Short mmCIF file of N, CA and C in Angstrom, two decimals:
data_model
loop_
_atom_site.label_atom_id
_atom_site.label_comp_id
_atom_site.label_asym_id
_atom_site.label_seq_id
_atom_site.Cartn_x
_atom_site.Cartn_y
_atom_site.Cartn_z
N VAL A 100 -116.55 98.68 30.81
CA VAL A 100 -115.72 97.85 29.93
C VAL A 100 -116.53 96.65 29.49
N GLN A 101 -116.46 96.37 28.20
CA GLN A 101 -117.13 95.19 27.66
C GLN A 101 -116.16 94.41 26.80
N LEU A 102 -116.32 93.12 26.83
CA LEU A 102 -115.50 92.23 26.01
C LEU A 102 -116.42 91.41 25.13
N GLN A 103 -116.12 91.43 23.85
CA GLN A 103 -116.89 90.65 22.89
C GLN A 103 -116.00 89.57 22.32
N ALA A 104 -116.35 88.34 22.64
CA ALA A 104 -115.54 87.22 22.17
C ALA A 104 -116.20 86.56 20.96
N SER A 105 -115.37 86.00 20.12
CA SER A 105 -115.89 85.29 18.95
C SER A 105 -116.40 83.92 19.36
N GLU A 106 -117.11 83.28 18.44
CA GLU A 106 -117.64 81.96 18.72
C GLU A 106 -116.54 80.91 18.65
N GLY A 107 -116.69 79.88 19.47
CA GLY A 107 -115.78 78.74 19.38
C GLY A 107 -116.29 77.78 18.32
N GLY A 108 -116.21 76.51 18.59
CA GLY A 108 -116.74 75.56 17.63
C GLY A 108 -116.22 74.17 17.86
N LEU A 109 -116.58 73.31 16.90
CA LEU A 109 -116.14 71.92 16.92
C LEU A 109 -115.01 71.77 15.92
N VAL A 110 -113.92 71.22 16.37
CA VAL A 110 -112.73 71.06 15.54
C VAL A 110 -112.21 69.63 15.69
N GLN A 111 -111.71 69.09 14.61
CA GLN A 111 -111.12 67.76 14.68
C GLN A 111 -109.73 67.83 15.31
N PRO A 112 -109.31 66.77 15.95
CA PRO A 112 -107.94 66.75 16.49
C PRO A 112 -106.92 67.07 15.41
N GLY A 113 -105.96 67.90 15.78
CA GLY A 113 -104.97 68.36 14.81
C GLY A 113 -105.38 69.60 14.05
N GLY A 114 -106.61 70.02 14.22
CA GLY A 114 -107.12 71.19 13.51
C GLY A 114 -106.77 72.49 14.19
N SER A 115 -107.27 73.57 13.60
CA SER A 115 -106.97 74.91 14.10
C SER A 115 -108.25 75.71 14.27
N LEU A 116 -108.16 76.70 15.12
CA LEU A 116 -109.28 77.59 15.37
C LEU A 116 -108.72 78.90 15.90
N ARG A 117 -109.31 80.01 15.50
CA ARG A 117 -108.87 81.30 16.01
C ARG A 117 -109.99 81.95 16.79
N LEU A 118 -109.68 82.37 17.99
CA LEU A 118 -110.61 83.14 18.82
C LEU A 118 -110.17 84.59 18.82
N SER A 119 -111.15 85.48 18.90
CA SER A 119 -110.84 86.90 19.04
C SER A 119 -111.60 87.47 20.23
N CYS A 120 -111.09 88.56 20.74
CA CYS A 120 -111.72 89.23 21.89
C CYS A 120 -111.50 90.72 21.72
N THR A 121 -112.59 91.45 21.59
CA THR A 121 -112.52 92.89 21.39
C THR A 121 -113.01 93.61 22.64
N ALA A 122 -112.18 94.51 23.12
CA ALA A 122 -112.51 95.28 24.31
C ALA A 122 -113.01 96.66 23.94
N SER A 123 -113.99 97.14 24.66
CA SER A 123 -114.51 98.49 24.44
C SER A 123 -114.79 99.14 25.78
N GLY A 124 -114.90 100.47 25.74
CA GLY A 124 -115.13 101.20 26.98
C GLY A 124 -113.82 101.77 27.51
N SER A 125 -113.78 102.02 28.79
CA SER A 125 -112.62 102.63 29.43
C SER A 125 -111.57 101.56 29.75
N ILE A 126 -110.74 101.28 28.77
CA ILE A 126 -109.78 100.18 28.93
C ILE A 126 -108.36 100.65 29.15
N LEU A 127 -108.13 101.97 29.21
CA LEU A 127 -106.76 102.47 29.30
C LEU A 127 -106.07 102.06 30.59
N ASP A 128 -106.86 101.76 31.62
CA ASP A 128 -106.25 101.37 32.89
C ASP A 128 -105.78 99.93 32.91
N TYR A 129 -106.13 99.18 31.88
CA TYR A 129 -105.83 97.75 31.85
C TYR A 129 -104.76 97.48 30.80
N TYR A 130 -103.82 96.65 31.14
CA TYR A 130 -102.72 96.44 30.22
C TYR A 130 -102.61 95.01 29.69
N GLY A 131 -103.47 94.14 30.16
CA GLY A 131 -103.37 92.76 29.70
C GLY A 131 -104.71 92.22 29.25
N ILE A 132 -104.68 91.41 28.22
CA ILE A 132 -105.88 90.73 27.76
C ILE A 132 -105.50 89.30 27.45
N GLY A 133 -106.38 88.39 27.75
CA GLY A 133 -106.01 87.01 27.52
C GLY A 133 -107.17 86.06 27.65
N TRP A 134 -106.82 84.78 27.72
CA TRP A 134 -107.83 83.73 27.79
C TRP A 134 -107.60 82.78 28.96
N PHE A 135 -108.72 82.41 29.54
CA PHE A 135 -108.78 81.33 30.49
C PHE A 135 -109.63 80.23 29.86
N ARG A 136 -109.53 79.05 30.41
CA ARG A 136 -110.41 77.98 29.96
C ARG A 136 -110.78 77.10 31.13
N GLN A 137 -111.96 76.49 31.02
CA GLN A 137 -112.43 75.58 32.05
C GLN A 137 -112.97 74.33 31.40
N ALA A 138 -112.29 73.24 31.66
CA ALA A 138 -112.73 71.94 31.15
C ALA A 138 -113.69 71.31 32.15
N PRO A 139 -114.53 70.40 31.70
CA PRO A 139 -115.47 69.75 32.62
C PRO A 139 -114.76 69.12 33.81
N GLY A 140 -115.24 69.45 34.99
CA GLY A 140 -114.69 68.87 36.20
C GLY A 140 -113.36 69.46 36.65
N LYS A 141 -112.91 70.51 35.97
CA LYS A 141 -111.62 71.11 36.32
C LYS A 141 -111.80 72.59 36.67
N GLU A 142 -110.81 73.11 37.33
CA GLU A 142 -110.82 74.53 37.65
C GLU A 142 -110.46 75.36 36.42
N ARG A 143 -110.90 76.61 36.44
CA ARG A 143 -110.54 77.51 35.35
C ARG A 143 -109.06 77.85 35.44
N GLU A 144 -108.37 77.83 34.31
CA GLU A 144 -106.94 78.11 34.28
C GLU A 144 -106.64 79.19 33.25
N GLY A 145 -105.67 80.01 33.57
CA GLY A 145 -105.20 81.02 32.62
C GLY A 145 -104.26 80.36 31.64
N ILE A 146 -104.52 80.48 30.36
CA ILE A 146 -103.69 79.79 29.38
C ILE A 146 -102.79 80.74 28.58
N SER A 147 -103.19 81.96 28.37
CA SER A 147 -102.37 82.88 27.61
C SER A 147 -102.84 84.31 27.81
N CYS A 148 -101.89 85.23 27.80
CA CYS A 148 -102.25 86.64 27.85
C CYS A 148 -101.19 87.44 27.10
N ILE A 149 -101.56 88.67 26.75
CA ILE A 149 -100.65 89.55 26.05
C ILE A 149 -100.71 90.93 26.69
N ASN A 150 -99.55 91.52 26.83
CA ASN A 150 -99.45 92.88 27.36
C ASN A 150 -99.80 93.84 26.22
N LEU A 151 -100.87 94.59 26.39
CA LEU A 151 -101.34 95.47 25.34
C LEU A 151 -100.39 96.63 25.07
N ARG A 152 -99.54 96.92 26.00
CA ARG A 152 -98.60 98.05 25.82
C ARG A 152 -97.27 97.56 25.25
N GLY A 153 -96.66 96.61 25.92
CA GLY A 153 -95.35 96.15 25.49
C GLY A 153 -95.36 94.96 24.55
N GLY A 154 -96.47 94.26 24.51
CA GLY A 154 -96.57 93.12 23.61
C GLY A 154 -96.04 91.81 24.17
N GLY A 155 -95.56 91.83 25.42
CA GLY A 155 -95.09 90.60 26.01
C GLY A 155 -96.21 89.58 26.16
N THR A 156 -95.86 88.32 26.12
CA THR A 156 -96.86 87.27 26.15
C THR A 156 -96.56 86.23 27.22
N TYR A 157 -97.62 85.51 27.59
CA TYR A 157 -97.50 84.39 28.52
C TYR A 157 -98.29 83.22 27.94
N TYR A 158 -97.73 82.02 28.09
CA TYR A 158 -98.44 80.79 27.71
C TYR A 158 -98.26 79.77 28.81
N THR A 159 -99.32 79.08 29.16
CA THR A 159 -99.15 77.97 30.07
C THR A 159 -98.48 76.83 29.31
N ASP A 160 -97.81 75.96 30.04
CA ASP A 160 -96.99 74.93 29.40
C ASP A 160 -97.78 74.06 28.42
N SER A 161 -99.02 73.76 28.74
CA SER A 161 -99.78 72.82 27.91
C SER A 161 -100.12 73.36 26.53
N VAL A 162 -99.98 74.66 26.31
CA VAL A 162 -100.33 75.22 25.00
C VAL A 162 -99.12 75.83 24.28
N LYS A 163 -97.98 75.86 24.94
CA LYS A 163 -96.79 76.43 24.32
C LYS A 163 -96.45 75.70 23.03
N GLY A 164 -96.14 76.48 22.00
CA GLY A 164 -95.80 75.90 20.72
C GLY A 164 -97.00 75.57 19.85
N ARG A 165 -98.20 75.63 20.42
CA ARG A 165 -99.41 75.32 19.65
C ARG A 165 -100.34 76.52 19.54
N PHE A 166 -100.36 77.34 20.55
CA PHE A 166 -101.23 78.52 20.57
C PHE A 166 -100.37 79.77 20.43
N THR A 167 -100.92 80.76 19.72
CA THR A 167 -100.24 82.04 19.56
C THR A 167 -101.23 83.16 19.83
N ILE A 168 -100.84 84.06 20.72
CA ILE A 168 -101.69 85.20 21.03
C ILE A 168 -101.10 86.44 20.37
N SER A 169 -101.96 87.31 19.88
CA SER A 169 -101.50 88.54 19.24
C SER A 169 -102.54 89.63 19.48
N ARG A 170 -102.19 90.85 19.12
CA ARG A 170 -103.13 91.96 19.29
C ARG A 170 -103.11 92.80 18.03
N ASP A 171 -104.17 93.56 17.82
CA ASP A 171 -104.20 94.44 16.66
C ASP A 171 -103.50 95.76 16.99
N ASN A 172 -103.28 96.56 15.97
CA ASN A 172 -102.55 97.81 16.16
C ASN A 172 -103.29 98.79 17.07
N ALA A 173 -104.60 98.72 17.07
CA ALA A 173 -105.38 99.60 17.93
C ALA A 173 -105.32 99.16 19.39
N LYS A 174 -104.79 97.96 19.61
CA LYS A 174 -104.62 97.41 20.95
C LYS A 174 -105.94 97.26 21.69
N THR A 175 -106.99 96.95 20.90
CA THR A 175 -108.28 96.70 21.53
C THR A 175 -108.78 95.29 21.28
N THR A 176 -108.12 94.60 20.36
CA THR A 176 -108.53 93.24 20.02
C THR A 176 -107.35 92.30 20.15
N ALA A 177 -107.60 91.19 20.79
CA ALA A 177 -106.58 90.15 20.89
C ALA A 177 -107.08 88.90 20.16
N TYR A 178 -106.14 88.17 19.63
CA TYR A 178 -106.45 86.95 18.89
C TYR A 178 -105.70 85.78 19.52
N LEU A 179 -106.37 84.66 19.59
CA LEU A 179 -105.73 83.44 20.05
C LEU A 179 -105.81 82.42 18.93
N GLN A 180 -104.70 82.20 18.26
CA GLN A 180 -104.64 81.20 17.19
C GLN A 180 -104.27 79.87 17.83
N MET A 181 -105.18 78.92 17.71
CA MET A 181 -104.97 77.61 18.31
C MET A 181 -104.74 76.60 17.20
N SER A 182 -103.62 75.92 17.26
CA SER A 182 -103.27 74.93 16.25
C SER A 182 -102.95 73.61 16.91
N SER A 183 -102.89 72.57 16.10
CA SER A 183 -102.59 71.23 16.62
C SER A 183 -103.47 70.91 17.82
N LEU A 184 -104.73 71.19 17.67
CA LEU A 184 -105.65 71.03 18.80
C LEU A 184 -105.79 69.56 19.20
N LYS A 185 -105.94 69.36 20.49
CA LYS A 185 -106.06 68.03 21.08
C LYS A 185 -107.41 67.92 21.80
N PRO A 186 -107.89 66.72 21.98
CA PRO A 186 -109.14 66.56 22.74
C PRO A 186 -109.09 67.20 24.12
N GLU A 187 -107.92 67.21 24.73
CA GLU A 187 -107.80 67.81 26.06
C GLU A 187 -107.87 69.33 26.03
N ASP A 188 -107.92 69.94 24.85
CA ASP A 188 -108.15 71.38 24.75
C ASP A 188 -109.64 71.71 24.82
N THR A 189 -110.48 70.70 24.83
CA THR A 189 -111.92 70.92 24.93
C THR A 189 -112.25 71.60 26.24
N ALA A 190 -112.92 72.74 26.14
CA ALA A 190 -113.23 73.53 27.33
C ALA A 190 -114.09 74.72 26.93
N VAL A 191 -114.60 75.40 27.92
CA VAL A 191 -115.20 76.71 27.70
C VAL A 191 -114.08 77.74 27.85
N TYR A 192 -113.93 78.57 26.83
CA TYR A 192 -112.86 79.56 26.82
C TYR A 192 -113.44 80.93 27.14
N TYR A 193 -112.77 81.65 28.02
CA TYR A 193 -113.18 82.98 28.45
C TYR A 193 -112.07 83.97 28.17
N CYS A 194 -112.39 85.09 27.55
CA CYS A 194 -111.39 86.15 27.46
C CYS A 194 -111.58 87.10 28.64
N ALA A 195 -110.53 87.79 28.98
CA ALA A 195 -110.56 88.68 30.13
C ALA A 195 -109.59 89.83 29.91
N ILE A 196 -109.86 90.94 30.56
CA ILE A 196 -108.96 92.10 30.51
C ILE A 196 -108.60 92.50 31.93
N GLY A 197 -107.36 92.89 32.10
CA GLY A 197 -106.90 93.28 33.43
C GLY A 197 -105.38 93.38 33.39
N GLY A 198 -104.73 92.41 34.01
CA GLY A 198 -103.28 92.35 33.98
C GLY A 198 -102.80 91.18 33.16
N CYS A 199 -101.49 91.05 33.08
CA CYS A 199 -100.88 89.92 32.38
C CYS A 199 -99.48 89.75 32.93
N GLY A 200 -99.21 88.60 33.48
CA GLY A 200 -97.90 88.33 34.01
C GLY A 200 -97.00 87.68 32.98
N SER A 201 -95.72 87.87 33.13
CA SER A 201 -94.79 87.24 32.19
C SER A 201 -94.57 85.77 32.51
N ASN A 202 -94.85 85.39 33.76
CA ASN A 202 -94.61 84.01 34.15
C ASN A 202 -95.84 83.32 34.72
N TYR A 203 -96.96 84.02 34.75
CA TYR A 203 -98.17 83.45 35.31
C TYR A 203 -99.37 84.26 34.82
N TYR A 204 -100.56 83.66 34.96
CA TYR A 204 -101.78 84.37 34.57
C TYR A 204 -102.89 83.81 35.43
N TRP A 205 -103.24 84.51 36.46
CA TRP A 205 -104.19 84.04 37.44
C TRP A 205 -105.53 84.74 37.30
N GLU A 206 -106.59 84.09 37.78
CA GLU A 206 -107.94 84.68 37.73
C GLU A 206 -107.98 86.03 38.43
N ALA A 207 -107.21 86.19 39.48
CA ALA A 207 -107.23 87.45 40.24
C ALA A 207 -106.72 88.62 39.41
N MET A 208 -106.04 88.32 38.30
CA MET A 208 -105.51 89.38 37.45
C MET A 208 -106.56 89.91 36.47
N ALA A 209 -107.68 89.21 36.36
CA ALA A 209 -108.73 89.61 35.42
C ALA A 209 -109.73 90.53 36.10
N ASP A 210 -110.00 91.65 35.47
CA ASP A 210 -110.96 92.60 36.02
C ASP A 210 -112.33 92.49 35.35
N TYR A 211 -112.34 92.20 34.08
CA TYR A 211 -113.60 92.03 33.35
C TYR A 211 -113.49 90.77 32.50
N TRP A 212 -114.64 90.14 32.32
CA TRP A 212 -114.69 88.88 31.59
C TRP A 212 -115.64 88.98 30.41
N GLY A 213 -115.28 88.28 29.35
CA GLY A 213 -116.20 88.12 28.24
C GLY A 213 -117.07 86.90 28.46
N GLN A 214 -118.01 86.70 27.55
CA GLN A 214 -118.85 85.51 27.68
C GLN A 214 -118.03 84.28 27.30
N GLY A 215 -118.29 83.19 27.92
CA GLY A 215 -117.57 81.97 27.59
C GLY A 215 -118.01 81.42 26.25
N THR A 216 -117.09 80.74 25.60
CA THR A 216 -117.41 80.12 24.33
C THR A 216 -116.86 78.70 24.32
N GLN A 217 -117.67 77.78 23.82
CA GLN A 217 -117.29 76.37 23.86
C GLN A 217 -116.37 76.03 22.69
N VAL A 218 -115.27 75.39 23.02
CA VAL A 218 -114.38 74.81 22.00
C VAL A 218 -114.34 73.31 22.26
N THR A 219 -114.73 72.55 21.26
CA THR A 219 -114.75 71.10 21.38
C THR A 219 -113.83 70.51 20.32
N VAL A 220 -112.90 69.69 20.77
CA VAL A 220 -111.97 69.03 19.86
C VAL A 220 -112.31 67.55 19.87
N SER A 221 -112.85 67.09 18.77
CA SER A 221 -113.33 65.71 18.70
C SER A 221 -113.45 65.29 17.25
N SER A 222 -113.24 64.01 17.03
CA SER A 222 -113.43 63.47 15.68
C SER A 222 -114.85 62.93 15.53
#
């Protein structure tokens, strides 16, 4: 299984950015794809995931209403649309495939990881 994540970037506060993550290989055993992020000096946290089969989603409280996760019809690519970005969203973002909880998204649920990508929100 391989995950190819799109590049992050530098965004001004209040701006938007879309990340994508494409999975390839033997992915039928995995039903969730999502994103974690790690800010400087902080632990990595699961911020959003989507169930590739049922389409259910999870968002951590800090991104609810600002971030939207979706998947393509082939169910191999997930998108994270980030809007109203804040400086505290600055972090290295990692996509992962594995499971996806409706009320939580923990590192232990990720079986494979994509490369991290830096998202910086700054004026």
